[in-house]
PDB file of C-alpha atoms in Angstrom:
ATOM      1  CA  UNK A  65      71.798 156.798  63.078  1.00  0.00           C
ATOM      2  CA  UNK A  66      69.996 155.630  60.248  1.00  0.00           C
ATOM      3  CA  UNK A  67      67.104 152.652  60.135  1.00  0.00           C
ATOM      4  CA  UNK A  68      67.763 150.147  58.058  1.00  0.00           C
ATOM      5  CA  UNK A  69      68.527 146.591  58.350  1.00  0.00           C
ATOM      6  CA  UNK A  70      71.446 146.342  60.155  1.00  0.00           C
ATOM      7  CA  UNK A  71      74.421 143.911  58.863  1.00  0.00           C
ATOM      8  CA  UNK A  72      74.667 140.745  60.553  1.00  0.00           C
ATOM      9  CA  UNK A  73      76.856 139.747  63.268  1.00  0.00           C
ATOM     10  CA  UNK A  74      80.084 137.800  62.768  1.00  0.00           C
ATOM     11  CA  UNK A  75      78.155 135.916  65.235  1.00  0.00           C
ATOM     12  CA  UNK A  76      75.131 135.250  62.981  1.00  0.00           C
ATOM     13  CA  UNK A  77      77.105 134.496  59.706  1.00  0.00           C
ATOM     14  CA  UNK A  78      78.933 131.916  61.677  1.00  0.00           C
ATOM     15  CA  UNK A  79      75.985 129.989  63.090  1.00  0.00           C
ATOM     16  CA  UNK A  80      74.838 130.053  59.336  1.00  0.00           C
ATOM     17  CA  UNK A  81      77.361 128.940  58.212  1.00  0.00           C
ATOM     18  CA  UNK A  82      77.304 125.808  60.647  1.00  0.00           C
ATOM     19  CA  UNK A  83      73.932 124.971  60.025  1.00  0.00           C
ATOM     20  CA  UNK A  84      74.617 125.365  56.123  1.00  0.00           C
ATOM     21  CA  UNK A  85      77.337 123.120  56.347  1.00  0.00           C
ATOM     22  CA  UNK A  86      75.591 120.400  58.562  1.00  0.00           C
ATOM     23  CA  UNK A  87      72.916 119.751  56.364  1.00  0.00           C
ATOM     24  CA  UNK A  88      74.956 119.386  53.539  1.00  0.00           C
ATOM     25  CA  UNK A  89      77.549 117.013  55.444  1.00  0.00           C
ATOM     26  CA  UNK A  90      73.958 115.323  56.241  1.00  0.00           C
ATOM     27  CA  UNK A  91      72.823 115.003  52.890  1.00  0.00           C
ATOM     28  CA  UNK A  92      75.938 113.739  51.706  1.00  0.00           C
ATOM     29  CA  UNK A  93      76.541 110.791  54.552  1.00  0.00           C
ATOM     30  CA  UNK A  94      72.412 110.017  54.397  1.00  0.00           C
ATOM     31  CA  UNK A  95      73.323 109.176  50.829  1.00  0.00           C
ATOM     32  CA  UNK A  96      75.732 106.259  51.877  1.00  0.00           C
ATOM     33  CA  UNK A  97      73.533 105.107  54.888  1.00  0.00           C
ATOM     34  CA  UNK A  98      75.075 107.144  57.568  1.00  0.00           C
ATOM     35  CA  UNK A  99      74.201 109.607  60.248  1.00  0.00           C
ATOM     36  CA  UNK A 100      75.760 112.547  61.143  1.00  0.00           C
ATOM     37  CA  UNK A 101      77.367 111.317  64.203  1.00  0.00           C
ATOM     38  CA  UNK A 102      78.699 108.392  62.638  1.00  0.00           C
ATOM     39  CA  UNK A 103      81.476 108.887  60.817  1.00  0.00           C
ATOM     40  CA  UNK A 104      83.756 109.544  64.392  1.00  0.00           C
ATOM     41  CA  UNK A 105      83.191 105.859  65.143  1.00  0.00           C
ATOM     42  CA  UNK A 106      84.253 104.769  61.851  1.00  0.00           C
ATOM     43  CA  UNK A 107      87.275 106.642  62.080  1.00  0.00           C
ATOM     44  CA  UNK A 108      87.684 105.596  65.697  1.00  0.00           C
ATOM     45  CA  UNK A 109      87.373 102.063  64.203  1.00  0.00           C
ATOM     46  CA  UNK A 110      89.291 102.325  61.433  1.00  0.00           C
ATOM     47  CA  UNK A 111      92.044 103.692  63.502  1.00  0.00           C
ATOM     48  CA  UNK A 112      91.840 100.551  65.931  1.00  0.00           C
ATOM     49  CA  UNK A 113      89.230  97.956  66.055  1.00  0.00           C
ATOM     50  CA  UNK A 114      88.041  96.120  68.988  1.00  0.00           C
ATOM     51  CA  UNK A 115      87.389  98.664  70.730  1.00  0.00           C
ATOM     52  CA  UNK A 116      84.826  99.079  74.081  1.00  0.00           C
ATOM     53  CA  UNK A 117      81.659 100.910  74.034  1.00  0.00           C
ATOM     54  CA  UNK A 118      83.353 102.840  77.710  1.00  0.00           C
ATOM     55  CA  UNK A 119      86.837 103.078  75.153  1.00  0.00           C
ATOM     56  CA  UNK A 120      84.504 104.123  72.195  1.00  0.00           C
ATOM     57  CA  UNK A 121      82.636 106.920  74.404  1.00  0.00           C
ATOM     58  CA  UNK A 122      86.205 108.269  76.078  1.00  0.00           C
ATOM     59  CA  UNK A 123      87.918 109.026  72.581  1.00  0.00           C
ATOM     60  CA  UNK A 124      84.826 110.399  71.277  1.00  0.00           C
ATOM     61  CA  UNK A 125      83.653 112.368  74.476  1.00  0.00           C
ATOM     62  CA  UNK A 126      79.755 110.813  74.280  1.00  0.00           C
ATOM     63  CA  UNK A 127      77.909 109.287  76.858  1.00  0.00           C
ATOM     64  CA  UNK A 128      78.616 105.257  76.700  1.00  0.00           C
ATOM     65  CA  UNK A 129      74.167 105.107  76.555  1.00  0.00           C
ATOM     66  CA  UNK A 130      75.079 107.968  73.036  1.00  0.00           C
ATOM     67  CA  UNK A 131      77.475 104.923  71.829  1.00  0.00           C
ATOM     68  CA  UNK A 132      75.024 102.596  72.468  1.00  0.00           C
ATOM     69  CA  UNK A 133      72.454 103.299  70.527  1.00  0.00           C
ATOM     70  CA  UNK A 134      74.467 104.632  67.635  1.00  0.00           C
ATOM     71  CA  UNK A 135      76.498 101.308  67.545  1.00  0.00           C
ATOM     72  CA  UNK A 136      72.641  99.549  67.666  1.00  0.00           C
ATOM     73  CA  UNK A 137      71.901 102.075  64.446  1.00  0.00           C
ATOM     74  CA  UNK A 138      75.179 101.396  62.542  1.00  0.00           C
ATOM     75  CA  UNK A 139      74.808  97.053  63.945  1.00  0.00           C
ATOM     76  CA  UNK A 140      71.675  97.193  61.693  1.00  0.00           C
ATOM     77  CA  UNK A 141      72.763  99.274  58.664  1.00  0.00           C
ATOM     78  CA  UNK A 142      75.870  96.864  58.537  1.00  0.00           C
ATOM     79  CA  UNK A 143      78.596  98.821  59.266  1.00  0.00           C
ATOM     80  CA  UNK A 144      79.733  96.593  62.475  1.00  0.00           C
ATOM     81  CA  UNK A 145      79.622  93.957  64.626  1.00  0.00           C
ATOM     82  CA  UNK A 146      79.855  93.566  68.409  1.00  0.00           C
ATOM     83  CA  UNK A 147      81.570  90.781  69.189  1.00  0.00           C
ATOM     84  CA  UNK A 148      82.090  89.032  73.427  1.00  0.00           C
ATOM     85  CA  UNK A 149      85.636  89.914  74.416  1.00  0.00           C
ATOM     86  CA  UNK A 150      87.389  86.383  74.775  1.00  0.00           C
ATOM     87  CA  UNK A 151      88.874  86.936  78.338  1.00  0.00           C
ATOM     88  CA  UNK A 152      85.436  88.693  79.838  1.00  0.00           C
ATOM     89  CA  UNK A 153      82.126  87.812  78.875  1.00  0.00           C
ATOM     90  CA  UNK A 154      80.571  90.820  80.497  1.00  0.00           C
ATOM     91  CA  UNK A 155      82.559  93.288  77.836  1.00  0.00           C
ATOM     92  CA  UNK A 156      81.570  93.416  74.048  1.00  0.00           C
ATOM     93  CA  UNK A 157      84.018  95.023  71.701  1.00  0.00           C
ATOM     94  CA  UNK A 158      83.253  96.319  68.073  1.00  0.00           C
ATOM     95  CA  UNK A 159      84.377  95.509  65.069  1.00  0.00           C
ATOM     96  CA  UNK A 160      84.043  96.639  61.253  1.00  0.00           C
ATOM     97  CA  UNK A 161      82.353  94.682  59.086  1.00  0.00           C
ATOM     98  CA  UNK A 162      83.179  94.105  55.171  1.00  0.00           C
ATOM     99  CA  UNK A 163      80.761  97.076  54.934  1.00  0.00           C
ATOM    100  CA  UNK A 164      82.216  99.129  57.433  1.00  0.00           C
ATOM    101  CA  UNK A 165      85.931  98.812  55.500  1.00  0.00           C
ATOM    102  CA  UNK A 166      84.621  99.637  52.469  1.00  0.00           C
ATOM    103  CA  UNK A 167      82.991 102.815  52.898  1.00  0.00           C
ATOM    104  CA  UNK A 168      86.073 104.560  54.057  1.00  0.00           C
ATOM    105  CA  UNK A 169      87.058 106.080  51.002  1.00  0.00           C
ATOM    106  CA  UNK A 170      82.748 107.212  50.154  1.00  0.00           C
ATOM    107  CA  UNK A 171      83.355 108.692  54.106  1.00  0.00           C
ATOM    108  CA  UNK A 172      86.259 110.482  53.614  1.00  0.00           C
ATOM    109  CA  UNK A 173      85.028 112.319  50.161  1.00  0.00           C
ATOM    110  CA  UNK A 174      82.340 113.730  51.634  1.00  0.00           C
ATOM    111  CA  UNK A 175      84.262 115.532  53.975  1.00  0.00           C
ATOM    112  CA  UNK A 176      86.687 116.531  51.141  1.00  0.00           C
ATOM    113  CA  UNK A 177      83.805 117.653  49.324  1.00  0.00           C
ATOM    114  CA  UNK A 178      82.106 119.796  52.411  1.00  0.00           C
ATOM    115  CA  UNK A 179      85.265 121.521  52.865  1.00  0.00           C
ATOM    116  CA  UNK A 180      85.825 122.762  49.265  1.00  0.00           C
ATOM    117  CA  UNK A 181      82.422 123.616  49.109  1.00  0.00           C
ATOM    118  CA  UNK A 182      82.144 125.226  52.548  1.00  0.00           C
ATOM    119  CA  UNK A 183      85.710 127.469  50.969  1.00  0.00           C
ATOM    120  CA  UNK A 184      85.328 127.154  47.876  1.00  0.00           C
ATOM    121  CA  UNK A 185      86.622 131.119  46.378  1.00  0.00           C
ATOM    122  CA  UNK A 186      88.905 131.206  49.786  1.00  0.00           C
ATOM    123  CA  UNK A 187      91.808 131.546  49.019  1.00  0.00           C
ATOM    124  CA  UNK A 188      94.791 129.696  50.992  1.00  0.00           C
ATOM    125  CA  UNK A 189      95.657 132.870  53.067  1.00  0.00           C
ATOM    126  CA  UNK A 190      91.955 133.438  54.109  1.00  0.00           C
ATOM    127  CA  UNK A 191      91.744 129.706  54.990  1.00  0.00           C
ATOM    128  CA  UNK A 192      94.924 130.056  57.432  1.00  0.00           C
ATOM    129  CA  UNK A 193      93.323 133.377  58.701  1.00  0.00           C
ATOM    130  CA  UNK A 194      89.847 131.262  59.559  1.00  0.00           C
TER     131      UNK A 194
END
């Protein structure tokens, strides 16, 4: 058995690759005023608006307190707007702002972009194998 470095785990390479690929995703989406765990509420949104913080949490498996204070975050950067549902007070429901509609298109390259870069020299058999 000989005692050099021995090659790295599938295990290892994997969990590299994650991190690799979350701070780049994080660079990119900093860029347009957005934090990592952002985008699924825009999409959520953009999908259907008027949504609940308890309907926003369900579809995105978070805590509704996780919702909370990212829909406080995204409130401020102008993204959305919580709005008093017109039947009950007690419920607020979220909407996109101006803001929030436009940067669908900025949102959705940078996740093109991650994934060719994150593959890029795959080629489409090796992606289907992955």
């Amino acid at each position: 058995m000989s005692k050099g470095v021995a090659p790295e785990s599938m295990d290892q390479i994997l969990a590299h690759v994650c991190h690799l690929h979350y701070i780049r995703a994080h660079q990119l989406l900093d860029a347009l005023g957005l934090y990592r765990g952002q985008p699924p509420v825009l999409f959520a949104l953009w999908e259907q608006e008027g949504l609940t913080h308890t309907e926003l949490a369900e579809r995105l498996r978070n805590a509704p307190s996780t919702i909370s204070k990212m829909l406080r975050r995204m409130e401020r950067a102008g993204f959305v707007v919580r709005r008093s549902d017109a039947d009950d007070q007690r419920v607020s429901r979220v909407y996109l702002t101006d803001a929030g509609h436009a940067i669908k298109s900025d949102v959705e390259s940078v996740f093109q972009r991650t994934e060719a870069e994150t593959f890029a020299g795959f080629s489409e058999e090796e992606r289907v194998v992955l």
